[in-house]
Each structure stands twice: as structure tokens, then as C-alpha cells.
């Protein structure tokens, strides 16, 4: 299933953290949000989203709480912890450095 | 706080696995429902929408597994799973589990109980401030005792101690509601409580300024237990008056409950300032430089090592020797740990405790061997199950871990039971008060150290006996096992189980021979020639000085009492003395040979002495080898006479027939003429070699401490009651102590031997039980696995005798091999046992032969029923089997 828009691990973590930085969301909303923002380019493998969420929760970067959605159903909402916010800044900085470097290599002829 | 959150997670995962699993299901279901709703909104049918949603999600179960992996701590979780699985397996075979737990409980319990004693006597420090700074002082010649003037010189002359405390164990007579009673206490210098750093629970303690003038400070500090038992925990006790030796003392305060002075085996009731010594004891010795009655405990200054302190003390000693050459000529000090009167009691007690601990460890090792073979057999029976687990993908490590979890779980349960057992035993021992006048009591109740020991023993035992089945399991060949080959594990060679039986028999041999040795030692001790015959002798003691008698009145009273007792019906003979051999109260003196004219302190020979009345030897049954006994004419008006024992005659007078020879009792003492020689005996302990002893006539040298000995054919209880009445008729106020038969009184001397015999017999019995079940298990297992083979052999004409040889031949070989290893081991650990057992000869052939016979009988007994079963195998049934 190697598609060009497959997400490498680590990148998914960054995307999840970034998505959660504005407000708490449940898993479905996170997947949707990433898809929308990236202009449908990034397709989150739904099967790998949940393990990633649980892993982040285990690392105490995000925390979970059962809440009601607008439609009145119970859903598990994830939100960023303080440690998670710090991690997001770190990973975002890393990403910028990395992508800038790759850009440089790719665009230099 | 991140770690706390993680921990919370782990625990949550562990204990709410179901809830977490439900949550995960709900979470993913929610996701799917959202997708389905979106799909339907996009125009799909319900069924199609669900199918598409599932496809889009991917492997749902896989995702769930990944979530669980991401979440749970795999190790902790598998341990939990393994433990639950192990519990289930163990519950399925309750008798197996019960035997295993019982074996462990006994093995670990025995070790923990012994360790409690070691802990209480060796490891635990005194309940005072910074106990590590405390040392006990011994000198090379007199052991623990120092003279009080020497104490003062040491106290004032040293540079390495924050304080030196002088004290003495002393009996005193206290007036109670039920009349005067003899109690035990401490005489202690004024700095005692300050230097030790103990704080009263009530009132205050005496201090340095309240211990200045002889007889001038009648203050008393009560022990907590005395305050509770004798004064009903009276909250207003401080300032009240108690009467000791008929004089009033003001109670200053009460000591804390766990403080019993500086000796770990002695519980005093009262502390009195040292300067009150002349009022407490019969002879005043505070100014006597040659009376070695003071014990010294010191607190080192910070950062001073015991070695430095020793050097410092010996520097002071050199100066003291210069000042008083005849007394302090060869003074040399040594510092030891306080608590057990330095090395006097400490060294033998520690050797004893460690020796017993070694044997207890062997018992546990035997138990582990037993369990190892039980579990290996069980693993064999579970071969198919384990092979299936391996075949469907369980890692070998995982299967081994499962086996180890099971054994560890069992050993923790067994260890817990053992700890409870040991704590119960230790509590009983702590409460137990030896039937003696002297308050010997140990606090060996279990504490955190004992708990840790039990836990460590359980874990080590579990790992030990688990390693055998684990090793087996790790070598399973699932392919062969699943093909139904019962021989998937090798046979024929010396297999692991056989090795375990050899180890077991060897350990059993060591323990059984140790317990035989202990019993033999006890029997020898009981039959040993003590130099007197304690049978049918009753004793009673009183202290006339404490009761206010002057020497003149005391002398008269002693003779009146003796006459009254001699007239009692049934009395064959009676006498009195200052003490009897093998009691706690022993006295020593120095004597000088008569042929020396220019006496040097180094010519002095230390001997034990007794002051006895006429008729003493006849009453005690001591054989007079030459000369005569004392008569009533050997009093102050006649020349000084003495009776000596054979060792004295040989060593000091250089002639076994010493009657008529002379020696000097003390530097300035008069010459004494030897009028009789008596047989050697035991005086301080059963293990001593013959010691020189002199007996003085008590008519020539009065002693207010009086023990009456009465020989009579009447039962001791009846005799004792009559002695009591006879003395009460003369002085109803006089307290008696040490009343009972002489054999009873000797309990103190026989105590170590008895304790060793009891402990080692218990170990021996445990070892026999373990070895019996071990051998039984081996043979029964061999028979059950070879039923088929036996059937074939019988079908082709093997006779029962040949079958028997087939079954028992190997067992017998293992027994012989094990006994040989055991013999070697027994000789090797003989040293450890000899410290426990009196006069032990680890190479005693009788003991070795008895142990061998015991092992042979045990082997026969253990293999009896499985061997019969083997002989009764019906070939038809056996061949149809499987």
C-alpha cells in the first residue's frame, strides 16, 4: 500500500499535535481536519491513526476525555497537554528545518 | 509529573483491562459510525456504506492490537496474565499446590525463625541514639569486668570518647504488696542515660551530679515493664518512694518501653546510681582497685574509629600500670560491640546462631530440590500442552517465563505463610521467660529486616526450584512432543531428576547426621560427670546482707536454717554454700604457690572458688579423693584450711595427692593448708576443660549470699515447700530465690545444648520428610511412566524380583551416591555444626552408620508403595494402555 501520500511515522505525530493545538477533537475529526487542511492531499490511514493517538497519550503529550458531540453522542476527545505543546514546538521546528533543507537540495540544480 | 501520569496509565491498563478494551471498541465504533453516516450522506445504501467504511478503516482488530501495544506495558501486562494463568493452573491441582506451599512454608519459616534470632542478637542495634558509636570494653585478663577506680581513670584520662559509662547487673530486694521480692536491676554511673541518649517516658533520669557520694543518692528509675506490672502504670509514680533492700528510694522516672539497658538478653526492672552500690550489694567495692565488677560502655567521639579508641585506652592503661603495677601489671584493653557482654557471650552466641542458620539454609535447599523435581515432573505431564503453545507461536522465553511465574507465585505464597509461622514462633520466644531467677529475655520479634529476609528467601527459593523445570521447558522439541513421543526428553543417562534426588539425599544425610550429633551431644551432656550428682537435690537461696543482717547475725542465721532443714522429715543430708557450680553466680580469686617468696603479680593464678559448709560434698555427691571434708571446727578460731579439686592439685600444687600442702590465697592472704582433694567437675559451662577450683570453709570466710542444698528421696516439689516453710518460720520476711530442684537450676547450663538438640532435631525431621516425599515421588513417577515397559517385560517372562530390580536398582544407586556426597558434605560442614553441639565429633562412626541406616530405611519406606504397584502390573492392562 505504498502510496506517495503515505505518512511516515513521526510526521503523523506532528500532524496530530498540530491539529489538536487549537481545540480538543475526537479521532474522526482529527483525520478529517488533516485531510481538509492539506487540500485532500494527505490521506490519514485510519488504521494507524488510533495506535498513534494511544501512543501519544501514553507519552503524556495528549490526554483523552469522553464528552458529548454536537449530535449528542459520546466520543473520546483528545487535547494537548503542556508537555505536548512543548513537543509540538520542537517537532514543528525540526520539520521546518528538515523541509527547508530538502527544498534546498531539490531546487538547487 | 509525566512519570506519575504514565504510572497511572499502566495501572489503569492493568486493572481495568476490560474497561479499556470497551473504551477502545466504543472509540473505533464511533469512528466507523461517522464514516458510515458520511457515506450514506454521499448516497450509498446502508450496507454498502458500512462495507466501505470498514475497508477504509483497514484491519480493525490489528489497529486495536496496535493500540493495546502502544498503551500497555507489555512486560507488566504479561506478568499479570501469567500470574492469573498460574493461579488457575495451581487451583486445578489443589493437593499439589498444598504440598508445595506447605513445603515452602516450613522451609522458609524455619529459616526466617532462625534469622529472627540472629537479627535480635547480632544485627539489631541497641535502641539508643546513634548506636554505632557505642563500644563495650574488655580487658585481656578479666574479660568484661573492670575495677571501679580503673573505670574512673579511663573515664578521665581518655581523649577519644564522648563519654564512658560504668554499670553493673545487680539483684536487689524490693518491697511489694506481697512482701519482699528479689528483682534484678542495674547500678549505673550518673552519666549513663545522657551518654546512651535515652529519654524517659515519664519524669526524668538521674545525672552526673546525682552520683557523687557513696550512699548519698537514693534515686531509682523504673523500667517500663516494671512500671506497668508492679505499679499498674501509675501516672503519678514520679516522686513516690519505693523500698530497695529495706531503704527508701525516690522514683525519678520511667524508661521507654523498648529500652532494657545495654544487654540484649537481660531485662532489668530498675536503675540505681552507681554510688548506691554499698547499699545494694553485700560488699562495697567502689574503691577496690582489684575488684573487677564494673562493665564499661563508651560512646566514641564523632569520626573516631574503634581502633583509635583502643590505642587511646591502652595508652591510658600503660599509665595506670605504672601507677599500680601489682594490680594493673598486664592491663590491655579491647573494644567490642555492646549487647552481648563483648566476646564473652557474643562470640559463642554468634557462632551458634550462624551455625544453625547454615543448617536451616540446607533445609530450605532440600525443600527447593524437592519442589524442583515435583515441578519438573509436572512440566513433563504438561509436555503436550507446552508443545502446542510453542507450536502455535509462543516464544520460548514466554513459556519459560510462564513456568517461572508459577514457581515464584507459589514461593511467595509459601514464603508469606512461612513468615507468619516464623513471626508467631519469634513472638512466642520473645515472650518466653526462661525458668530461672535471672531475667533472661530476648527481643527477637520480627521487624522489617526479618520481613525482607523472608521475601528474599522466597524469591531465591522460587528462582532456584523454578530453574529446573524452566530449563526443561526451554529444551522442548515441539515436533517430537506432538508426535506423541513420551521420550521427547532424554532418558537413560543421569537425568536432571536423578541429580536432584542425589542432592536431596546428600542434604538429608547432612541434616540427619547433624541432628543425631545434637541428640548424642545432649545425651552425653545429661550423662556427663558434672563433679556432683544433681539428682534428688533441692536448693533454695537467700541474701542476708540485703535483708539487713550483720555478718554475726547472718552467720548464726545460716546455721539455724541448716539445723531446721536437717530436722525436716525425709532429709538425708543438707549443707549451704555461697553458690553452686553451673549456676550463673560464679566467683574467681587469685592464688599463689607457696614455694614463691618474692611474689610478682604475674605469679597469680586465677581459680574459681566456693565457700561451703560442712556436709557440702556429701550432699552434692562430689567424690572426696583424699583427705577429709570440712567440719564445724574449721571456723575462725582454727587455721585456714582449703579443699581443692584434682585440677588445682595437679596444676598449682604439682601433686595429685596434695593433702597437707600449702598455698597462699591472695597477695597478703595467709597460707592455707589443703585438707582434702575432690574430683574435677564442670563449674561455668559444660564445654570447659577441667578448671582449678578451691573450696573454702564458709565458717572461716563468711558470705551473705547463701544457697542451701538438701538431698532427699522425697519429690522435689514437696521438699521445696517444706524448705520454704522451715525458713519462713525463722524469718517470714526473707525473700527466697532459685527455689527448686538442682536439676531444674541446671537448665541454664544445659540451655544451649537443649536448644541445639531441639533446633537440629526439627531440621532433621523436616529433612527426612522432604527426602521421603522426594524419593517416593521419583519412584512413583518412574513406575507410572514405565508401566508399558514393565508390562512388556512381564509378558515375555520377567519375574517380580527382576521388575523390582528394574524399578529400585537406580533408586538404590542414587541413594548410595547421595549418601556419599552427604558424608563428604557433613565432614566439610562439621565445623559449623561443632559450634552448635557440645563435644561434637563430626567423624563419629556411630553417627555416620546411624545416618546411613536412617537413609536406607527412608528409601525403603518411600519406595515401598510404588514398588508394589510395579510388581502388580497386569501385562494385559499395561499393554492395552495408550
PDB file of N, CA and C in Angstrom, chain B residues 282 543-544 558 576-578 587 609 611 698 701-706:
ATOM      1  N   UNK B 282      26.450  -6.709  98.849  1.00  0.00           N
ATOM      2  CA  UNK B 282      26.890  -7.068 100.190  1.00  0.00           C
ATOM      3  C   UNK B 282      28.272  -6.521 100.501  1.00  0.00           C
ATOM      4  N   UNK B 543      19.649 -13.917 100.435  1.00  0.00           N
ATOM      5  CA  UNK B 543      20.740 -12.959 100.534  1.00  0.00           C
ATOM      6  C   UNK B 543      20.558 -12.196 101.843  1.00  0.00           C
ATOM      7  N   UNK B 544      21.459 -12.478 102.806  1.00  0.00           N
ATOM      8  CA  UNK B 544      21.249 -11.940 104.152  1.00  0.00           C
ATOM      9  C   UNK B 544      21.640 -10.477 104.264  1.00  0.00           C
ATOM     10  N   UNK B 558      22.402 -18.609 109.231  1.00  0.00           N
ATOM     11  CA  UNK B 558      22.701 -19.695 108.290  1.00  0.00           C
ATOM     12  C   UNK B 558      22.707 -21.038 109.014  1.00  0.00           C
ATOM     13  N   UNK B 576      25.122 -25.734 103.103  1.00  0.00           N
ATOM     14  CA  UNK B 576      24.934 -24.465 102.412  1.00  0.00           C
ATOM     15  C   UNK B 576      26.262 -23.957 101.881  1.00  0.00           C
ATOM     16  N   UNK B 577      26.148 -23.051 100.910  1.00  0.00           N
ATOM     17  CA  UNK B 577      27.355 -22.516 100.283  1.00  0.00           C
ATOM     18  C   UNK B 577      27.009 -21.163  99.697  1.00  0.00           C
ATOM     19  N   UNK B 578      28.027 -20.458  99.169  1.00  0.00           N
ATOM     20  CA  UNK B 578      27.732 -19.150  98.577  1.00  0.00           C
ATOM     21  C   UNK B 578      27.080 -19.309  97.210  1.00  0.00           C
ATOM     22  N   UNK B 587      32.337 -17.159  91.271  1.00  0.00           N
ATOM     23  CA  UNK B 587      33.337 -16.219  91.785  1.00  0.00           C
ATOM     24  C   UNK B 587      34.737 -16.715  91.477  1.00  0.00           C
ATOM     25  N   UNK B 609      36.262 -20.111  93.033  1.00  0.00           N
ATOM     26  CA  UNK B 609      36.188 -20.559  94.431  1.00  0.00           C
ATOM     27  C   UNK B 609      34.747 -20.644  94.899  1.00  0.00           C
ATOM     28  N   UNK B 611      32.510 -21.049  98.756  1.00  0.00           N
ATOM     29  CA  UNK B 611      32.576 -21.082 100.208  1.00  0.00           C
ATOM     30  C   UNK B 611      31.486 -22.038 100.654  1.00  0.00           C
ATOM     31  N   UNK B 698      33.038 -22.006 104.734  1.00  0.00           N
ATOM     32  CA  UNK B 698      32.243 -20.779 104.862  1.00  0.00           C
ATOM     33  C   UNK B 698      32.236 -20.297 106.309  1.00  0.00           C
ATOM     34  N   UNK B 701      35.265 -17.929 106.153  1.00  0.00           N
ATOM     35  CA  UNK B 701      35.088 -16.706 105.358  1.00  0.00           C
ATOM     36  C   UNK B 701      33.600 -16.556 105.052  1.00  0.00           C
ATOM     37  N   UNK B 702      32.966 -15.687 105.822  1.00  0.00           N
ATOM     38  CA  UNK B 702      31.507 -15.526 105.726  1.00  0.00           C
ATOM     39  C   UNK B 702      31.103 -14.956 104.374  1.00  0.00           C
ATOM     40  N   UNK B 703      29.972 -15.433 103.850  1.00  0.00           N
ATOM     41  CA  UNK B 703      29.382 -14.815 102.657  1.00  0.00           C
ATOM     42  C   UNK B 703      27.877 -14.745 102.878  1.00  0.00           C
ATOM     43  N   UNK B 704      27.327 -13.554 102.687  1.00  0.00           N
ATOM     44  CA  UNK B 704      25.906 -13.379 102.997  1.00  0.00           C
ATOM     45  C   UNK B 704      24.998 -14.005 101.941  1.00  0.00           C
ATOM     46  N   UNK B 705      25.545 -14.240 100.736  1.00  0.00           N
ATOM     47  CA  UNK B 705      24.760 -14.913  99.700  1.00  0.00           C
ATOM     48  C   UNK B 705      24.753 -16.403 100.023  1.00  0.00           C
ATOM     49  N   UNK B 706      23.574 -16.944 100.243  1.00  0.00           N
ATOM     50  CA  UNK B 706      23.504 -18.301 100.767  1.00  0.00           C
ATOM     51  C   UNK B 706      22.632 -19.176  99.871  1.00  0.00           C
TER      52      UNK B 706
END
